[in-house]
Short mmCIF file of C-alpha atoms in Angstrom, two decimals:
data_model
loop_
_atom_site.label_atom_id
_atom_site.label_comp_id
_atom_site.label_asym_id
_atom_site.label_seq_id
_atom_site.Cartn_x
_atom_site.Cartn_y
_atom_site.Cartn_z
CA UNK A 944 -36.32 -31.13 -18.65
CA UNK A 945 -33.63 -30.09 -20.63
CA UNK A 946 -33.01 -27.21 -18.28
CA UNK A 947 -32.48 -29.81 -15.52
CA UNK A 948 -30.24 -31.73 -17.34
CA UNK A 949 -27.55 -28.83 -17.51
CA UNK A 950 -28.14 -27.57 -13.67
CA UNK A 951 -28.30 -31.04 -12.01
CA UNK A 952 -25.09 -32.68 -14.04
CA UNK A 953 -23.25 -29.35 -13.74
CA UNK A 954 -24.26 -29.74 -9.95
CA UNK A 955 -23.33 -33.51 -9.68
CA UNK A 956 -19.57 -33.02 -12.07
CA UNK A 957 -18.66 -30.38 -9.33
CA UNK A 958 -19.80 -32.02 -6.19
CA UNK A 959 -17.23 -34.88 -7.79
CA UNK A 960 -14.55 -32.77 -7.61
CA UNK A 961 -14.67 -32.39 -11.55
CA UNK A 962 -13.03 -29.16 -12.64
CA UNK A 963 -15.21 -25.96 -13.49
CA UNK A 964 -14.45 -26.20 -17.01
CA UNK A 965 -14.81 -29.99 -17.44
CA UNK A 966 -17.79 -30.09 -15.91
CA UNK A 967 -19.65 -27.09 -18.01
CA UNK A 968 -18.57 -28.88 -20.76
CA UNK A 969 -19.98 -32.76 -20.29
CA UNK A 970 -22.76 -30.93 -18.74
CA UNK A 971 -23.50 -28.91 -22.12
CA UNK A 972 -22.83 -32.03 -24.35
CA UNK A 973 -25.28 -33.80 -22.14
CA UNK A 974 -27.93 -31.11 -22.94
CA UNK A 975 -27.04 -31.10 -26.57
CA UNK A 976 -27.41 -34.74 -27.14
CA UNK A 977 -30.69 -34.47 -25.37
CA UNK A 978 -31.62 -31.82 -27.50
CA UNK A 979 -31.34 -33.61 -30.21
CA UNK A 980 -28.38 -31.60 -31.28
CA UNK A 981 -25.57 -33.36 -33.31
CA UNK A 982 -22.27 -33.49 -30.99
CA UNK A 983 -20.17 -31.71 -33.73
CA UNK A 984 -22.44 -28.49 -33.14
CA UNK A 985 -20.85 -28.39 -29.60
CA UNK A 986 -17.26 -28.63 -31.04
CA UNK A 987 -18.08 -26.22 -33.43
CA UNK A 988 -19.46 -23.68 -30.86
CA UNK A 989 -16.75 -24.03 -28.85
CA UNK A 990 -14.11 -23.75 -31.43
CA UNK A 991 -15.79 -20.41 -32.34
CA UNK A 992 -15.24 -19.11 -29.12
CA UNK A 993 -12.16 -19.68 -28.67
CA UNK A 994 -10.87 -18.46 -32.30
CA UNK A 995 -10.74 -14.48 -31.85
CA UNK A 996 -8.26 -12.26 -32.23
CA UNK A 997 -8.88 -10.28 -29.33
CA UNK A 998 -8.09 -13.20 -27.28
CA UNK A 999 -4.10 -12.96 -27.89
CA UNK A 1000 -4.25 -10.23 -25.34
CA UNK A 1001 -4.93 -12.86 -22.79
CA UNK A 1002 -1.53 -14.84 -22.79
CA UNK A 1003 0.31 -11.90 -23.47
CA UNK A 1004 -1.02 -9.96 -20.21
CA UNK A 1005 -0.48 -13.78 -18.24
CA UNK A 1006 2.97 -13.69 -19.50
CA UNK A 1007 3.70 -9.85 -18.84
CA UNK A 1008 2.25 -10.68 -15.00
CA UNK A 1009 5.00 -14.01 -15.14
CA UNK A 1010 8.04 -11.58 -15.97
CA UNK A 1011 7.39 -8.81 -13.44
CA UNK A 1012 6.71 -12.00 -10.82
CA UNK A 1013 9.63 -13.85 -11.75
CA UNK A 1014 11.99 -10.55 -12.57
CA UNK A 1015 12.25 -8.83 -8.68
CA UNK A 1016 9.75 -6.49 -9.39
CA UNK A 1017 7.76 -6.80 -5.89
CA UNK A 1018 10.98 -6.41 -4.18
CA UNK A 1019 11.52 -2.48 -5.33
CA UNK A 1020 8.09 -2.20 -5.28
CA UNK A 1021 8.03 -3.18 -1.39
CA UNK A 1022 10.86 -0.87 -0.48
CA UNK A 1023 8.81 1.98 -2.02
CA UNK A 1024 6.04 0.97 -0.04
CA UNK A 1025 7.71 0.75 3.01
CA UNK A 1026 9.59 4.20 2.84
CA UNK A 1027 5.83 6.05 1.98
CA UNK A 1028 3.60 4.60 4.66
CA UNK A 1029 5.70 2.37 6.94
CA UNK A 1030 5.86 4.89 9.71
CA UNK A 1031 2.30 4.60 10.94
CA UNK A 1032 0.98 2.52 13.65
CA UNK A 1033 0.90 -0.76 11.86
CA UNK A 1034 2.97 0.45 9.30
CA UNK A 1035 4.09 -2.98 7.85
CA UNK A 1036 0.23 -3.46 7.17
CA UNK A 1037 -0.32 -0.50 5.56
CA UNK A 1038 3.17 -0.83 3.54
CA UNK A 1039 1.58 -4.16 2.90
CA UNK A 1040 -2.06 -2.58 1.30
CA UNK A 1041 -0.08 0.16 -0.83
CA UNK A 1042 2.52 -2.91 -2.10
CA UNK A 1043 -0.14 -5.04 -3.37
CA UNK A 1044 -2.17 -2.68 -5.00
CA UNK A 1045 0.98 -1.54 -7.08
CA UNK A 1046 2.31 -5.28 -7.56
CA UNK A 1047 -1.19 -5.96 -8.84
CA UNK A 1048 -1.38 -3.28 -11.50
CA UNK A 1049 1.91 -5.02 -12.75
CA UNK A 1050 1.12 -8.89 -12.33
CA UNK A 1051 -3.00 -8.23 -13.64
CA UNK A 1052 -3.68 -11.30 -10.95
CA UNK A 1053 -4.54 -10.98 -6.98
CA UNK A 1054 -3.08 -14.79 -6.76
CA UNK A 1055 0.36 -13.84 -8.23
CA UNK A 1056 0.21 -10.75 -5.88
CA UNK A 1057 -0.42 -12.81 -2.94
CA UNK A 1058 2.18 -15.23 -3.83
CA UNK A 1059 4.87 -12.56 -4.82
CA UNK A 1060 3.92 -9.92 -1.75
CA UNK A 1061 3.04 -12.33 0.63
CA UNK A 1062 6.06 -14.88 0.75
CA UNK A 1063 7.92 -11.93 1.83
CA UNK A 1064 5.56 -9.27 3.74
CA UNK A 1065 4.05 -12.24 5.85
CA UNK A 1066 6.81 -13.99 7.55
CA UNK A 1067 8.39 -9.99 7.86
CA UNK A 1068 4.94 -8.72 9.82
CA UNK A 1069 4.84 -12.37 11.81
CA UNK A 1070 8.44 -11.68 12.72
CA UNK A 1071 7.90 -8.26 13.90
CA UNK A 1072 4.89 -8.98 16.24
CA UNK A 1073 1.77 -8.74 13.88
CA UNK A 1074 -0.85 -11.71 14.09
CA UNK A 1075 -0.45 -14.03 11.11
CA UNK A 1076 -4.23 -13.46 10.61
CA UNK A 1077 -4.05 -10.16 10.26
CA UNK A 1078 -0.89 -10.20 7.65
CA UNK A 1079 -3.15 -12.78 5.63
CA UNK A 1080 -5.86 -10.79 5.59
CA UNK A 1081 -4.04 -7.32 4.73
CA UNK A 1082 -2.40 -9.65 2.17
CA UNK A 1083 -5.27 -11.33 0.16
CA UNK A 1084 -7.62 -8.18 0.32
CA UNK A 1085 -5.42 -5.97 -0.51
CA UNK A 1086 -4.38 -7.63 -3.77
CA UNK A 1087 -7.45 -8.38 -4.97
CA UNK A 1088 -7.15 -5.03 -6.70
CA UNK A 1089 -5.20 -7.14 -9.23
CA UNK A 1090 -8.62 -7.84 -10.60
CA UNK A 1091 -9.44 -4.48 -11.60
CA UNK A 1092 -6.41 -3.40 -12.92
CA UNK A 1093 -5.67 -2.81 -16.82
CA UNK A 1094 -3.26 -5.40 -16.97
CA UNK A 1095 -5.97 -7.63 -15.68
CA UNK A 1096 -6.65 -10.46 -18.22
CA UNK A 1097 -10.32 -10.72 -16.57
CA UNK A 1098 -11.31 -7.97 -18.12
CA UNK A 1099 -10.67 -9.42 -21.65
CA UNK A 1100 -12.93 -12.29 -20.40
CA UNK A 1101 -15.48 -10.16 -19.34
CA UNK A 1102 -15.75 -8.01 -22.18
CA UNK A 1103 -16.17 -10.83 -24.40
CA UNK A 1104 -18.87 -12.70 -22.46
CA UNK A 1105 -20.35 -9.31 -22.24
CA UNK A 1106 -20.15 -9.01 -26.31
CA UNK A 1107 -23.24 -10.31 -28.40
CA UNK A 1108 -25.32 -10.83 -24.74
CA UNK A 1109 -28.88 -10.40 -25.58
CA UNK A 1110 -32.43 -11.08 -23.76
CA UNK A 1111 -35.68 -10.50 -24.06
CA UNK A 1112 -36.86 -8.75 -20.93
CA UNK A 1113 -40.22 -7.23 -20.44
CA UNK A 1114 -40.95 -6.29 -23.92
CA UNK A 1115 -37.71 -5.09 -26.30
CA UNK A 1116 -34.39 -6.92 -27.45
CA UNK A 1117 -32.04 -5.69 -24.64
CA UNK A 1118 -28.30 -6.21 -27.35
CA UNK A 1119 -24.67 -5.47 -26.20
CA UNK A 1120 -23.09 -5.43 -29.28
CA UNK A 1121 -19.65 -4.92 -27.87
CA UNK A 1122 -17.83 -3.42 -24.47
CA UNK A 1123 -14.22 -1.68 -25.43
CA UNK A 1124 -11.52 -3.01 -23.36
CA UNK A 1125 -10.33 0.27 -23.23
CA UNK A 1126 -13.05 1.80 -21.62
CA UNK A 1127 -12.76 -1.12 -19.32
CA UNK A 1128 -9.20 -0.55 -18.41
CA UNK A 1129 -10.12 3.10 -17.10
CA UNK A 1130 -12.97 2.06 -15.58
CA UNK A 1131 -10.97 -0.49 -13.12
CA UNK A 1132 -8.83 2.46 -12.39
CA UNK A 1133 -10.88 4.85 -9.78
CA UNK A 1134 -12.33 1.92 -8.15
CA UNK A 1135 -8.66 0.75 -7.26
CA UNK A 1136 -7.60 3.55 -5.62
CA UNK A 1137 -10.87 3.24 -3.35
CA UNK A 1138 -10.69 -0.12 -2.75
CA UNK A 1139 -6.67 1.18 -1.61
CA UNK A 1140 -8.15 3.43 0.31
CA UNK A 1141 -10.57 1.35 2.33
CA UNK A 1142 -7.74 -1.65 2.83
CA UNK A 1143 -5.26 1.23 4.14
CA UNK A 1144 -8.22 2.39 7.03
CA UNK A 1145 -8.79 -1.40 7.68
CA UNK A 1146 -5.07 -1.75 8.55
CA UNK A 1147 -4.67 0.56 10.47
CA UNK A 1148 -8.32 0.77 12.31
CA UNK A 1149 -6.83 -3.11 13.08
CA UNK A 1150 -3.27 -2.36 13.95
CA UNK A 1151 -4.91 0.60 16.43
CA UNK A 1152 -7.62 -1.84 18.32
CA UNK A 1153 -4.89 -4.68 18.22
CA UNK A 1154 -2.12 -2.60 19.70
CA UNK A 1155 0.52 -3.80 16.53
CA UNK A 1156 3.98 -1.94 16.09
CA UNK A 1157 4.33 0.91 14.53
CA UNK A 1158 7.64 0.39 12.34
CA UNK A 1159 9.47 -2.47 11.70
CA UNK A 1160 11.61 -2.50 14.97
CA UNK A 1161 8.46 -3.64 16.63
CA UNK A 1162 8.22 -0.25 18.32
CA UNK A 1163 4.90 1.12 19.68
CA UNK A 1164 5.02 4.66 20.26
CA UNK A 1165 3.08 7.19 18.66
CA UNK A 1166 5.60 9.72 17.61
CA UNK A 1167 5.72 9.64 13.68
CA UNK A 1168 9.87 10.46 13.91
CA UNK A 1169 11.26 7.48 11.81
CA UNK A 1170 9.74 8.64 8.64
CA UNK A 1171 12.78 8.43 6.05
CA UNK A 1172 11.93 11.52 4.60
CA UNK A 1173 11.00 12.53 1.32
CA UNK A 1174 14.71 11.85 -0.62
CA UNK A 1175 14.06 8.02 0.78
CA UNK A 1176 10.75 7.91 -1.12
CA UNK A 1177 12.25 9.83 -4.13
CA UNK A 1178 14.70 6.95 -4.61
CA UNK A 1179 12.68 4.04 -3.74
CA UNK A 1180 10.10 5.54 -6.13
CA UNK A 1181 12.92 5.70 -9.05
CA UNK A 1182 13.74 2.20 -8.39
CA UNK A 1183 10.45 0.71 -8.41
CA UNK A 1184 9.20 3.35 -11.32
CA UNK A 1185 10.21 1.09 -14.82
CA UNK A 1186 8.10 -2.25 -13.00
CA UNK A 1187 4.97 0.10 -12.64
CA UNK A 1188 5.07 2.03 -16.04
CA UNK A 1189 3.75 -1.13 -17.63
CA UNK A 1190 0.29 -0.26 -16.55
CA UNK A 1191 0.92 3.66 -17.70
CA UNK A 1192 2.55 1.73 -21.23
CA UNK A 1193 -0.91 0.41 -21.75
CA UNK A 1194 -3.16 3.16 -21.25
CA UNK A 1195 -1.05 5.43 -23.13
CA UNK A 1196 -0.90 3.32 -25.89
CA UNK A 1197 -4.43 2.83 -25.99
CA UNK A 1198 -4.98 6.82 -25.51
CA UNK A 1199 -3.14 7.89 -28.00
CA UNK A 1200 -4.27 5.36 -30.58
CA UNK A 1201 -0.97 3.76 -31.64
CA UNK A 1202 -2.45 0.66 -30.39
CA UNK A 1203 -5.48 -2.27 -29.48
CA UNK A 1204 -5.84 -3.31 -26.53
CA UNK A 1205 -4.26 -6.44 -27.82
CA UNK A 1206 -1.20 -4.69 -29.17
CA UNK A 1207 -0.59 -3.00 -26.47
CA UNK A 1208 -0.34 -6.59 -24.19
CA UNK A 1209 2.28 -7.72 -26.48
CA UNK A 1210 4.38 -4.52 -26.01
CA UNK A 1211 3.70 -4.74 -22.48
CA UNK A 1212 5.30 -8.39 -22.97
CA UNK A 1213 8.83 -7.04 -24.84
CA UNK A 1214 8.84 -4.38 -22.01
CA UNK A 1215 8.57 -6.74 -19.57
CA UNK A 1216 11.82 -8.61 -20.98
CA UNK A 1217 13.71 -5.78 -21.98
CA UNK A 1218 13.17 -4.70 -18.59
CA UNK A 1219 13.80 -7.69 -16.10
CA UNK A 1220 17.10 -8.87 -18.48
CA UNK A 1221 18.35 -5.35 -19.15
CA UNK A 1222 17.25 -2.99 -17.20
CA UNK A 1223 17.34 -5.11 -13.90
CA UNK A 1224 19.40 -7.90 -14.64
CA UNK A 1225 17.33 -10.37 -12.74
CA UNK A 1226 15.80 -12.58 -14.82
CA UNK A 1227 17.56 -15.17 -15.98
CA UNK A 1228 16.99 -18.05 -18.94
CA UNK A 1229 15.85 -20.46 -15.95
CA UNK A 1230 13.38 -18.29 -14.37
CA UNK A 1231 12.38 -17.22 -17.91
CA UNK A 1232 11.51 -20.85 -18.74
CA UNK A 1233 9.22 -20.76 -15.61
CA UNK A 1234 7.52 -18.16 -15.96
CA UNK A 1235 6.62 -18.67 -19.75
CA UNK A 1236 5.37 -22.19 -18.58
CA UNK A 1237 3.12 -20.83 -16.02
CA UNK A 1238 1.54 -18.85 -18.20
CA UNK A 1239 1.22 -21.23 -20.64
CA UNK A 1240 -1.04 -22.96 -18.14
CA UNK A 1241 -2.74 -21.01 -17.36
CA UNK A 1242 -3.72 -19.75 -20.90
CA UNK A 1243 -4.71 -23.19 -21.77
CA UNK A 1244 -6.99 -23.41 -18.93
CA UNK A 1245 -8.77 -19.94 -19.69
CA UNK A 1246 -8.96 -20.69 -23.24
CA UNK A 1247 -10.92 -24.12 -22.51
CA UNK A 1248 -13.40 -22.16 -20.14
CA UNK A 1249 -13.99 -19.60 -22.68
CA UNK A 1250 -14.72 -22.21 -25.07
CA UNK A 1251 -17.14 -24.37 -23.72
CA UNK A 1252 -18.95 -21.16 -22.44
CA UNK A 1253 -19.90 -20.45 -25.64
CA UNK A 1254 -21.34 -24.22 -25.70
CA UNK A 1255 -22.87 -23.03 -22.84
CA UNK A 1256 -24.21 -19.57 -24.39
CA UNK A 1257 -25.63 -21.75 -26.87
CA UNK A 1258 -27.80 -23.88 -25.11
CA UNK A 1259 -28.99 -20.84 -22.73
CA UNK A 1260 -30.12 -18.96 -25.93
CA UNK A 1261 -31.95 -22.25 -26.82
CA UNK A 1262 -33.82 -22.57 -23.46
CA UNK A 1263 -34.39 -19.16 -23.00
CA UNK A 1264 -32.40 -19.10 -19.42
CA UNK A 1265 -31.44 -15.36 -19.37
CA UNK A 1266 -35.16 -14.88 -20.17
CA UNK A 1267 -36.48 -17.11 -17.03
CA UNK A 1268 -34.00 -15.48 -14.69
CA UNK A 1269 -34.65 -11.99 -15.21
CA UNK A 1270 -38.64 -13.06 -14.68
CA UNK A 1271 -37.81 -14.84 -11.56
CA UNK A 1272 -35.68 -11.71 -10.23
CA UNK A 1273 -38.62 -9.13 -11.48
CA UNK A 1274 -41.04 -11.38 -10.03
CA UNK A 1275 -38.86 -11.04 -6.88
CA UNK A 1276 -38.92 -6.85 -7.07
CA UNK A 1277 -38.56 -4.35 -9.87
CA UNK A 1278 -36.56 -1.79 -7.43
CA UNK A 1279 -33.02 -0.70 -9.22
CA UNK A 1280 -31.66 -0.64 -5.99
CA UNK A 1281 -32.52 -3.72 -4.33
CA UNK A 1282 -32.18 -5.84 -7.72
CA UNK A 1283 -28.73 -4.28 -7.57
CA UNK A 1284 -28.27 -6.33 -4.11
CA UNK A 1285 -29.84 -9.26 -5.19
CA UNK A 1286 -27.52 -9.52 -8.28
CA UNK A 1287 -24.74 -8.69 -5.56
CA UNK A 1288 -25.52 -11.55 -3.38
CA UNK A 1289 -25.61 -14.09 -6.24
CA UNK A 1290 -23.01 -13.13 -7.66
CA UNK A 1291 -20.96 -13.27 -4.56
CA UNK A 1292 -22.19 -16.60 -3.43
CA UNK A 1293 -21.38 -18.02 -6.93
CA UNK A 1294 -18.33 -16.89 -6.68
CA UNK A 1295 -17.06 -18.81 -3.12
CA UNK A 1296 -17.30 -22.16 -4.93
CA UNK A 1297 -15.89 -21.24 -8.55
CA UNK A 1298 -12.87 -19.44 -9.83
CA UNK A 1299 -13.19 -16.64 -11.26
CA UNK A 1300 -13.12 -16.79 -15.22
CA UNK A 1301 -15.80 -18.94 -14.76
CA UNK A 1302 -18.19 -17.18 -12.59
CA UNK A 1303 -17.81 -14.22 -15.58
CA UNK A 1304 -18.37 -16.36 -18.25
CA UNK A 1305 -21.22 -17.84 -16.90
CA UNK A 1306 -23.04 -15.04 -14.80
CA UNK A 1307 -22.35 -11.98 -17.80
CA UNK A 1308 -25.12 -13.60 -19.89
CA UNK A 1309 -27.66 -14.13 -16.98
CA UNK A 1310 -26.93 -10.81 -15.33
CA UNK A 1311 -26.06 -8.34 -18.00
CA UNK A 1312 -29.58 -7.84 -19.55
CA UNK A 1313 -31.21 -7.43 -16.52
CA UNK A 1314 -28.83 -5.28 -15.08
CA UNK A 1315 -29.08 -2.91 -18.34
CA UNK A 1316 -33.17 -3.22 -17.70
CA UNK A 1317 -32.29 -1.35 -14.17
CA UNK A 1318 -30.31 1.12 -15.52
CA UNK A 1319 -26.59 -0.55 -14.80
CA UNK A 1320 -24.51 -0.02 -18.05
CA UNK A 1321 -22.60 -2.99 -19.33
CA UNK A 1322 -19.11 -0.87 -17.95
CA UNK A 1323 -19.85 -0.42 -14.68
CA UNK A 1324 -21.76 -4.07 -14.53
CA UNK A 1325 -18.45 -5.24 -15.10
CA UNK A 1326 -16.90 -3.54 -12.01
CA UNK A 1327 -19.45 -4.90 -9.72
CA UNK A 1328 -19.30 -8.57 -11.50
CA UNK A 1329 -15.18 -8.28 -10.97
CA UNK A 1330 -15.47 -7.08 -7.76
CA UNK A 1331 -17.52 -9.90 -6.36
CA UNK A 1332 -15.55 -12.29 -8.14
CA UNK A 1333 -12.48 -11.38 -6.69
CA UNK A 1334 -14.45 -11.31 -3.47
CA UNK A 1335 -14.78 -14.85 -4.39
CA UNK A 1336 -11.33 -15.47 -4.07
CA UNK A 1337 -10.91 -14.85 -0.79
CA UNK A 1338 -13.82 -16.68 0.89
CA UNK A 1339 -13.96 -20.27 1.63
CA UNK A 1340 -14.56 -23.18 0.15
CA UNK A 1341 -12.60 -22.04 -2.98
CA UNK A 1342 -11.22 -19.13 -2.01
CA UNK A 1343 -7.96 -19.20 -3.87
CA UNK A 1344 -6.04 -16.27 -2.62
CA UNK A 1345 -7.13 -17.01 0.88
CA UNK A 1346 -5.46 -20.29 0.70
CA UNK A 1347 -2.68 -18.96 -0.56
CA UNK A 1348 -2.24 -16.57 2.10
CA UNK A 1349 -2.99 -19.20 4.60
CA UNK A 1350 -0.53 -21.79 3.85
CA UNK A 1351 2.08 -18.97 3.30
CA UNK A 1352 1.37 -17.82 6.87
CA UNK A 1353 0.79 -21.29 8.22
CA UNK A 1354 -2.40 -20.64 9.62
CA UNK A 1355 -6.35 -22.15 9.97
CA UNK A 1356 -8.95 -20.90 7.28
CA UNK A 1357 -10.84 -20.84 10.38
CA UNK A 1358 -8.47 -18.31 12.48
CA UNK A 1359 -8.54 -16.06 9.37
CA UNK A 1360 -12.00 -15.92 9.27
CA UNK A 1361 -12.30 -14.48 12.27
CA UNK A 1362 -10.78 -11.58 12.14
CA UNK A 1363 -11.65 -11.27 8.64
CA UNK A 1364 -15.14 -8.32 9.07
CA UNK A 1365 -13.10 -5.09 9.25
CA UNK A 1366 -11.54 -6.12 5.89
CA UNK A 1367 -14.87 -7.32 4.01
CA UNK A 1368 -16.05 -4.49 6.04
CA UNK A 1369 -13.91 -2.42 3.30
CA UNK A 1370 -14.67 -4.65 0.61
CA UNK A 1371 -18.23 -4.14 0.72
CA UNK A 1372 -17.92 -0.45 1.07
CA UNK A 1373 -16.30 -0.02 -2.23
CA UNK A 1374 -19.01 -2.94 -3.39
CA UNK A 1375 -21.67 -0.64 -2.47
CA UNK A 1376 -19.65 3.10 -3.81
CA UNK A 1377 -19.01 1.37 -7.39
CA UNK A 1378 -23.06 -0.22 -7.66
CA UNK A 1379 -24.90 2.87 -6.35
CA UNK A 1380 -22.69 5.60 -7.78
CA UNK A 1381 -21.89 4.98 -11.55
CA UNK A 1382 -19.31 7.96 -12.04
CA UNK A 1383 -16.59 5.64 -10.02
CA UNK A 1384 -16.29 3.78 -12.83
CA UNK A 1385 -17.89 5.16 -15.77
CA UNK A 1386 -16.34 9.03 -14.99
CA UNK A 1387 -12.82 8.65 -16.52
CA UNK A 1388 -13.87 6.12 -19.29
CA UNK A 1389 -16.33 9.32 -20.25
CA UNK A 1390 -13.94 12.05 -19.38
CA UNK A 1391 -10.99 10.30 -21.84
CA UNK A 1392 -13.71 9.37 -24.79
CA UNK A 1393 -15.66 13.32 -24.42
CA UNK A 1394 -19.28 11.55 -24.46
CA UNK A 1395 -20.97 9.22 -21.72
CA UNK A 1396 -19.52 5.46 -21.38
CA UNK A 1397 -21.94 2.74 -20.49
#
């Protein structure tokens, strides 16, 4: 009974058009008060949560993302882009996939890489004779890197929900007692460059079939003879170099041992300033303001999922949930490889109706044990959970980054969609190279510590 309390009202708040958070929340209090649980045990729980120091990282990677966004970053970061790849057929697209990736190692966020890339890449490939479909789609796939990268404050979110996640499946206590950011970070890192590999293919595979221009004069012949040479790239690189050593700031920090993973965000944060109203000159006290109220925002609303997911941790330790899902999915096979696509598929299809904080906070607890069970180490689950999370982003009816696209191109959901399978054609590729082969992400985490990372 109790169990159907929390499913149906969680159910009913969202069909309402209640936020995620909200409605986890009365949902959980519901359950409590039915449990016979006094309501202060739910404040209390979710209080906790909310009151650890590892959590500072979060506003201070938000804020770092706001600076770079807000400071002209993308712009250099574009050029460079454009001087390395924009000579092949469909160049802008593939300028496009290598931009994003880059902006989203800065920003940590595939929605402030749409927003930042995409007002300017979009209209530019529209203007020059691509299909606004396709410069959406290049657009929102390609920065769903973001997601994965160390600046990324998903992974903080993760690797707490992960933290303290416990079942009993089969026999034995299955207990994470902790995932290192760190070895997080790394992970993210390989999997990127795949993921930048498979988007760059896609574009051009695209731009070939489609017929699209080659360089930004709208040009479509085949002889490679406007590259700007290598002195071009050299000095684009130079330019766009101090935006993108933020994400080398953090891991070296971390490597070396100077600092947490939390220190580290907050000198990520004075770089970030020193940077955009020094180095740069283009941040100013008014675009300052905006940025640190952004992120302010959306602090508060990460914060309040993260706390009333511990309510919600709560009550699925009482009612055994992780317990009863792992039976039903072992009931349903006890093959690694095609529980590994089952997880997949929910995961995925939770993720196209909620954002993504909450989709980790929520699935890590369900998922986790059982994915340990199958051999899937809490690292490389994480990977696969952020991967189909972001996927999440970009398919309707949330879809976040797709609408974003969308209403910068001013075009239909519906027209993107169509054209949208050679992209989550590349999507699921990496999908399947980071579940099946655990060395994508677990290799460098391994290689950097000298023993195997889990």
């Amino acid at each position: 009974m109790d169990l159907a309390i929390l499913s149906v009202s969680f159910l009913v708040f969202l069909l309402l058009g209640v936020p995620v958070s909200f409605a986890l929340g009365l949902s959980c209090v519901l359950t409590y008060l039915h449990e016979g649980l006094p309501a202060a045990t739910a404040m209390q729980s979710m209080i906790s949560g909310m009151n650890a120091f590892s959590f500072l990282a979060v506003p201070f990677f938000i804020l770092s993302g706001e600076l770079m966004l807000h400071g002209g970053i993308a712009d250099r970061i574009l050029r460079f882009a454009q001087t390395l790849v924009g000579h092949f057929r469909g160049g802008l697209g593939m300028a496009n996939v290598v931009a994003c990736t880059l902006f989203g190692g800065v920003s940590g966020s595939p929605v402030a890489d749409v927003s930042a890339m995409g007002g300017v890449m979009i209209p530019m490939m529209k203007k020059e004779g691509y299909s606004a479909d396709y410069a959406v789609n290049v657009t929102t796939h390609a920065s769903l890197a973001g997601a994965l990268m160390p600046t990324s404050h998903n992974l903080i979110i993760y690797a707490y929900a992960a933290s303290g996640t416990a079942g009993v499946l089969a026999g034995p206590n299955i207990m994470v007692k902790g995932v290192s950011i760190g070895d997080l970070m790394f992970a993210g890192l390989l999997p990127c460059i795949v993921l930048m590999v498979c988007m760059l293919f896609a574009a051009w595979w695209v731009a070939k079939r489609e017929g699209f221009p080659i360089r930004p004069d709208g040009s479509h012949s085949d002889h490679l003879d406007k590259f700007a040479g290598w002195h071009a790239v050299a000095v684009a690189c130079v330019a766009a170099l101090p935006g993108m050593l933020v994400v080398a700031i953090i891991l070296g920090f971390i490597i070396m041992g100077v600092a947490t993973a939390t220190e580290a965000a907050g000198i990520a944060v004075t770089y970030s300033l020193l940077l955009t109203f020094i180095g740069y000159r283009t941040m100013n006290w008014s675009k300052l303001v905006k940025a640190a109220a952004k992120a302010a925002k959306t602090t508060g609303v990460v914060l309040l999922l993260i706390g009333v997911s511990t309510m919600f941790q709560y009550i699925m330790a009482i009612l055994e949930i992780p317990d009863k899902t792992a039976e039903l999915l072992l009931g349903a096979t006890t093959n690694p490889l095609i529980m590994f696509l089952l997880i997949n598929l929910i995961l995925f299809l939770l993720g196209t109706f909620m954002d993504m904080a909450s989709t980790i906070l929520i699935c890590t607890p369900l998922f986790l044990p059982l994915a340990i069970q199958m051999g899937m180490g809490p690292v490389q689950f994480g990977m696969v959970m952020l991967l189909n999370c972001a996927l999440g982003l970009n398919t309707p009816p949330v879809g976040t980054t797709q609408f974003v696209g969308c209403a910068i191109g001013n075009v239909s959901v519906e027209q993107v969609m169509k054209t949208i399978l050679p992209f989550y054609g590349a999507l699921f590729a990496v999908m399947a190279v980071v579940t099946y082969f655990p060395a994508f992400s677990t290799w460098l985490p391994s290689l950097l510590k000298g023993m195997p990372v889990y």
